[in-house]
Short mmCIF file of C-alpha atoms in Angstrom, two decimals:
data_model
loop_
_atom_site.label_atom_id
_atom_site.label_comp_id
_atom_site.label_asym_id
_atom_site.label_seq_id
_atom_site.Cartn_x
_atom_site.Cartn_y
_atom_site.Cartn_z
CA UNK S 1 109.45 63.66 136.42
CA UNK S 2 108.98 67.50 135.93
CA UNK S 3 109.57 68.45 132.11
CA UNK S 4 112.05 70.97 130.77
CA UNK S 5 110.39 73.87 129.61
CA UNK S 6 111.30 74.90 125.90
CA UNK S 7 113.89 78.03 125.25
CA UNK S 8 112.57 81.24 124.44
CA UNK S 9 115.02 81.18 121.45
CA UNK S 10 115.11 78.15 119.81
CA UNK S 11 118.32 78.61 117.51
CA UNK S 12 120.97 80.99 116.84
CA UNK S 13 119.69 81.96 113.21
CA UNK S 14 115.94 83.12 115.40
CA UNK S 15 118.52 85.01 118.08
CA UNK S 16 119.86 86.90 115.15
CA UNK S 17 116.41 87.89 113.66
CA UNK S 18 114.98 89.32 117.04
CA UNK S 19 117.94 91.73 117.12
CA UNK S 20 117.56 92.56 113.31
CA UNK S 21 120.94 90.99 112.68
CA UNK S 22 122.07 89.13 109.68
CA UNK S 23 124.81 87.27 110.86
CA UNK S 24 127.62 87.17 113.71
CA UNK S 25 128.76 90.87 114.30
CA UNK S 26 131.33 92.54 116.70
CA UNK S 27 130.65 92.88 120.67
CA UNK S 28 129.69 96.91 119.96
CA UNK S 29 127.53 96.44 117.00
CA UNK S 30 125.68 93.47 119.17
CA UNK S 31 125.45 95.52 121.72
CA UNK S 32 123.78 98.87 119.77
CA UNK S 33 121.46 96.13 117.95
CA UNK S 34 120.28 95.07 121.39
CA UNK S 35 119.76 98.45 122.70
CA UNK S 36 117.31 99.33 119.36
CA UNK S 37 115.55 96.07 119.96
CA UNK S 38 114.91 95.88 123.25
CA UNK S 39 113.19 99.53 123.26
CA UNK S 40 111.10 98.31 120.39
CA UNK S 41 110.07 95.21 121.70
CA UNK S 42 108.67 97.05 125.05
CA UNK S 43 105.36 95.90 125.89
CA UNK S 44 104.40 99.74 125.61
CA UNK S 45 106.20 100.45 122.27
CA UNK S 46 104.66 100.25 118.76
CA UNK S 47 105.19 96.77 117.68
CA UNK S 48 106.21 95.66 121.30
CA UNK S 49 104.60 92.86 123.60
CA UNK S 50 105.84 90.91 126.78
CA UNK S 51 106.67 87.33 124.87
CA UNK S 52 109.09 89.49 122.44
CA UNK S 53 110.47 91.58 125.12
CA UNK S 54 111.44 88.49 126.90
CA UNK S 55 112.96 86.69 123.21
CA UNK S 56 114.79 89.40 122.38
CA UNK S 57 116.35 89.38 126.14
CA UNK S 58 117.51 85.51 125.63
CA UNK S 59 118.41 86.02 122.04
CA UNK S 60 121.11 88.54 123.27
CA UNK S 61 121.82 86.42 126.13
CA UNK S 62 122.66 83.66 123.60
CA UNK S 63 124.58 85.81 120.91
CA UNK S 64 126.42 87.54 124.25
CA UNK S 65 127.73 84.03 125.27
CA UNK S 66 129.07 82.83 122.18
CA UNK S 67 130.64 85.67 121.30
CA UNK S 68 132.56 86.14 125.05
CA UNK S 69 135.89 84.77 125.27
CA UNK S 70 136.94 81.80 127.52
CA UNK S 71 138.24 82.48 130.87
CA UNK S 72 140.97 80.19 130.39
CA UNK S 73 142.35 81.99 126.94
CA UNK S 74 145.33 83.94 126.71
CA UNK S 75 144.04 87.29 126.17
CA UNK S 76 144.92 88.67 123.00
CA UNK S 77 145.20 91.97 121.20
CA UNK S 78 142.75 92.99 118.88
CA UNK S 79 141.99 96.21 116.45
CA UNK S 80 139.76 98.66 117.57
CA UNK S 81 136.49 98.00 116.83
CA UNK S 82 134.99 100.43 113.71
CA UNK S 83 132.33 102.85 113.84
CA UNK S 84 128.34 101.62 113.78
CA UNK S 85 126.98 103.83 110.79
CA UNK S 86 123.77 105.08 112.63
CA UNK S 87 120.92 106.00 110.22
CA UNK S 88 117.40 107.01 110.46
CA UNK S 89 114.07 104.77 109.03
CA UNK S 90 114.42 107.59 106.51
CA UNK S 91 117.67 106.92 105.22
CA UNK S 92 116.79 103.69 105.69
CA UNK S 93 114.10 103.61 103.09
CA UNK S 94 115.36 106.41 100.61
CA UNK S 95 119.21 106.61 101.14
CA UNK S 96 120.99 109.47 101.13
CA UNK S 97 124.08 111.45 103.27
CA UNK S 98 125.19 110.85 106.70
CA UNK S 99 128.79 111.42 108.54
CA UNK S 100 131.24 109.03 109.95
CA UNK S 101 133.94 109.61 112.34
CA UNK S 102 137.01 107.28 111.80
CA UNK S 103 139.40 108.35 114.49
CA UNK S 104 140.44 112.07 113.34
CA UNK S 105 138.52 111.89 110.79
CA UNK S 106 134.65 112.75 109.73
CA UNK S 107 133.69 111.68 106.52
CA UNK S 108 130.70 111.88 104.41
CA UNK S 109 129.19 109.00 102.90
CA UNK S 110 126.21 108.20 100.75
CA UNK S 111 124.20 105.61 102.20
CA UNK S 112 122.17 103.50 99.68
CA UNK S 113 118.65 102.67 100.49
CA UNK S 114 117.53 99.58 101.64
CA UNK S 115 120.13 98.63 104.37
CA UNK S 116 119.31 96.90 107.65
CA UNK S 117 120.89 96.80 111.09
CA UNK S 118 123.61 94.18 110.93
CA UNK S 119 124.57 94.59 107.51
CA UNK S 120 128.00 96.69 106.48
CA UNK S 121 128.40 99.67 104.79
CA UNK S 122 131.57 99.78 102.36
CA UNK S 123 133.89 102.35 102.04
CA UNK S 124 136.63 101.89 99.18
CA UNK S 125 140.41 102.93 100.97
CA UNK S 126 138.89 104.58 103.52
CA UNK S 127 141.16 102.63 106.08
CA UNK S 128 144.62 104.08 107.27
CA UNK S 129 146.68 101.99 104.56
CA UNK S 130 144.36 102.39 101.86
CA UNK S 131 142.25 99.54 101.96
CA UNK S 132 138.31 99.22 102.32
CA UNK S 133 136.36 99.81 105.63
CA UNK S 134 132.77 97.53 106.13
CA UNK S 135 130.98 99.45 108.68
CA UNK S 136 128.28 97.72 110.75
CA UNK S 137 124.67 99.58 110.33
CA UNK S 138 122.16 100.39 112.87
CA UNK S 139 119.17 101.90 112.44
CA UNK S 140 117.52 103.81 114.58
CA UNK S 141 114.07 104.77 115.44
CA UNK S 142 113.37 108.81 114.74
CA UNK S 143 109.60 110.73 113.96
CA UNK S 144 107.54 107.59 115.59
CA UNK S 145 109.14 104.98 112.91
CA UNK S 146 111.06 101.84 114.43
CA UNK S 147 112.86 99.23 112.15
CA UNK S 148 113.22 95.71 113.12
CA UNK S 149 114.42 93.77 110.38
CA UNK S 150 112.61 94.25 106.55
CA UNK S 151 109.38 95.83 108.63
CA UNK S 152 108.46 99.45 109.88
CA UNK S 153 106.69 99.58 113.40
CA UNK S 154 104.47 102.97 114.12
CA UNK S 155 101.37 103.82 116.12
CA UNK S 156 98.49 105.44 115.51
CA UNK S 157 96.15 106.97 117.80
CA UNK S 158 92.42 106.34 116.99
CA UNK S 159 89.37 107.79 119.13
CA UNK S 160 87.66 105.15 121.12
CA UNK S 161 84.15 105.25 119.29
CA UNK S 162 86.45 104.43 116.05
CA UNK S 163 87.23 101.11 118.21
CA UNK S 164 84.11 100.66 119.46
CA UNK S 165 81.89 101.48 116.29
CA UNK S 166 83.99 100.48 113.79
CA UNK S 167 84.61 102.93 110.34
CA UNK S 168 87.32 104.35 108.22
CA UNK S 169 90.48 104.83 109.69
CA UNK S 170 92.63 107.18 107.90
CA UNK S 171 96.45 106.82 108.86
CA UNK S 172 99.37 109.18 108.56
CA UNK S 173 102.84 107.01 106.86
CA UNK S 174 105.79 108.01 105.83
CA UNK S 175 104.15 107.06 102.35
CA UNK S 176 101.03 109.57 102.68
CA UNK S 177 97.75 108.79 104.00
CA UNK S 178 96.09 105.20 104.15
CA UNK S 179 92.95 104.20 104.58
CA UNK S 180 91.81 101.19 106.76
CA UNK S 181 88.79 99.75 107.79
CA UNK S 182 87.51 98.79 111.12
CA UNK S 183 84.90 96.69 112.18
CA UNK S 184 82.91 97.08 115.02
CA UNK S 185 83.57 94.77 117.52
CA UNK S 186 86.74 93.03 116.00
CA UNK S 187 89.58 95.41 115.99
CA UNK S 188 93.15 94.26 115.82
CA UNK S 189 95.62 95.74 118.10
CA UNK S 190 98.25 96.08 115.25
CA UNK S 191 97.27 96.59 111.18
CA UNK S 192 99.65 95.57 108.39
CA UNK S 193 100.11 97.92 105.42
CA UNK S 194 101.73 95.77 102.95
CA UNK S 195 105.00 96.61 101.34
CA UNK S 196 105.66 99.88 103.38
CA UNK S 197 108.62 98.88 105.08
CA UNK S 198 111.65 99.05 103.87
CA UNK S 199 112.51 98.23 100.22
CA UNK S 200 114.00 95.03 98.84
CA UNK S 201 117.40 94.96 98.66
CA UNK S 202 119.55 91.87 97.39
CA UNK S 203 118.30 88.90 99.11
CA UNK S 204 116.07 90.63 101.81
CA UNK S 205 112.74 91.22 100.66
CA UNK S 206 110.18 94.53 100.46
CA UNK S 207 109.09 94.77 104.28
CA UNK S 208 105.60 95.66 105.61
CA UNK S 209 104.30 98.32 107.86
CA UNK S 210 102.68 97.77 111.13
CA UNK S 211 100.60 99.99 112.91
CA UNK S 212 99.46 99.73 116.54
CA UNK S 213 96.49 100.99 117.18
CA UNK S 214 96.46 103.54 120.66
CA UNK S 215 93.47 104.52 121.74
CA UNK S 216 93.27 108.22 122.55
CA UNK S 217 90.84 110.96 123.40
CA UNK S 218 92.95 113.61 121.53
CA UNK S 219 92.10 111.16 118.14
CA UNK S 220 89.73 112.72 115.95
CA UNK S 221 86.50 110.99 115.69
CA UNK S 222 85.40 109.06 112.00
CA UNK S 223 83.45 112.39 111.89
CA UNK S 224 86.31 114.43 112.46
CA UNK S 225 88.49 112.27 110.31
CA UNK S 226 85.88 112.79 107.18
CA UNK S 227 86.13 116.41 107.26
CA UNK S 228 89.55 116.39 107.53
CA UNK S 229 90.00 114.14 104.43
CA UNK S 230 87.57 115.89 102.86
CA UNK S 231 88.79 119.43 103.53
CA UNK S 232 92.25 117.86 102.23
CA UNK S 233 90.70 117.00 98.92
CA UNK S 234 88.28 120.31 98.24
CA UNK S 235 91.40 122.94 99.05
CA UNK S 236 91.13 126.39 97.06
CA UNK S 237 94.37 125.27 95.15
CA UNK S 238 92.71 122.49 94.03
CA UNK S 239 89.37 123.91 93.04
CA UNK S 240 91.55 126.60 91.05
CA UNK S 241 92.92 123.70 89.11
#
């Protein structure tokens, strides 16, 4: 007797965490999550590998079907769907303005930090008789930062003697520079920088950060990478302070 092989999404709660949902959302906002997570779970994208690639196919899949209408329904009429609010990972993580169009309308809204694809922005009588609008959210990847759920994906180019030798490992975040250490012989592909992602907002907690690791022959080399730190450090403004 040949054995059933096991889903690649095992429940509808893991469906909606591949596509950095939070619960059931519209046809168009499934669809723009989708699109966001399928080009960051590429095999060649930061964060990205073949076994999520193929998840966050069936996890759409599954969402897709239970959110289609049967054939055998009456079709029925139903409101036009609202407007994704598309953000950076900047606004993302800090807030701030971005614009809306609601029909003939463009409006300007403050977006508070901390928001994550699937959840709804509010917007108090915005709607045609007064009441409040609840906007789905996506956010999109922009500058080499990706958001899939709490977490921030990036890469980082690093020299192949780095890899090979081991040594520090200075990388450029959207929080500054960090440092990292590499040991020869037993480098990860990917590094987590703790509580870099995005912040903590209501139930969802701080995210991390994680950093693939490209190797590149444009990288500087740990040399390189000293003097540039060090340079950094020693400046004439500083020196003059």
């Amino acid at each position: 007797m040949r054995a059933r092989s096991l889903p690649e999404v095992a429940s509808t709660r893991e469906a909606y965490a591949l596509l950095g949902l939070t619960g059931p959302v519209d046809g168009a906002a499934l669809t723009a999550a989708f699109r966001i997570a399928i080009k960051a779970a590429r095999p060649e994208a930061a964060g990205g590998s073949e076994a999520r690639f193929r998840k966050t196919i069936a996890a759409w899949r599954l969402l897709q079907h239970q959110t289609a209408p049967l054939a055998l329904e009456a079709p029925t009429v139903r409101p036009a769907s609202p407007p994704v609010v598309g953000i950076g990972p900047r606004e993302a993580l800090e807030g701030g303005l971005t614009e809306v169009r609601i029909g003939a309308r463009l409006l300007r809204v403050r977006v508070p930090a901390g928001l994550r694809t699937g959840e709804h922005l509010r917007l108090k009588a915005a709607g045609e008789d007064g009441s409040d609008l609840y906007l789905p959210v996506l956010v999109r990847g922009a500058k080499g930062l990706s958001a899939v759920g709490d977490d921030l994906y990036m890469t980082c180019p690093v020299s192949h003697r780095v890899l090979a030798d081991g040594g520090r490992l200075e990388i450029e975040t959207h929080a500054g520079p960090r440092s990292a250490w590499l040991v020869a012989g037993h480098q990860p592909l990917r590094l987590r920088l703790k509580g870099l992602g995005l912040p903590a907002r209501g139930a969802r907690p701080q995210g991390h950060l994680f950093v693939t690791l490209e190797p590149s022959e444009d990288a500087p080399s740990a040399a390189e990478d000293l003097l540039i730190r060090f340079t950094r450090v020693w400046t004439p403004d500083r020196l003059a302070a």
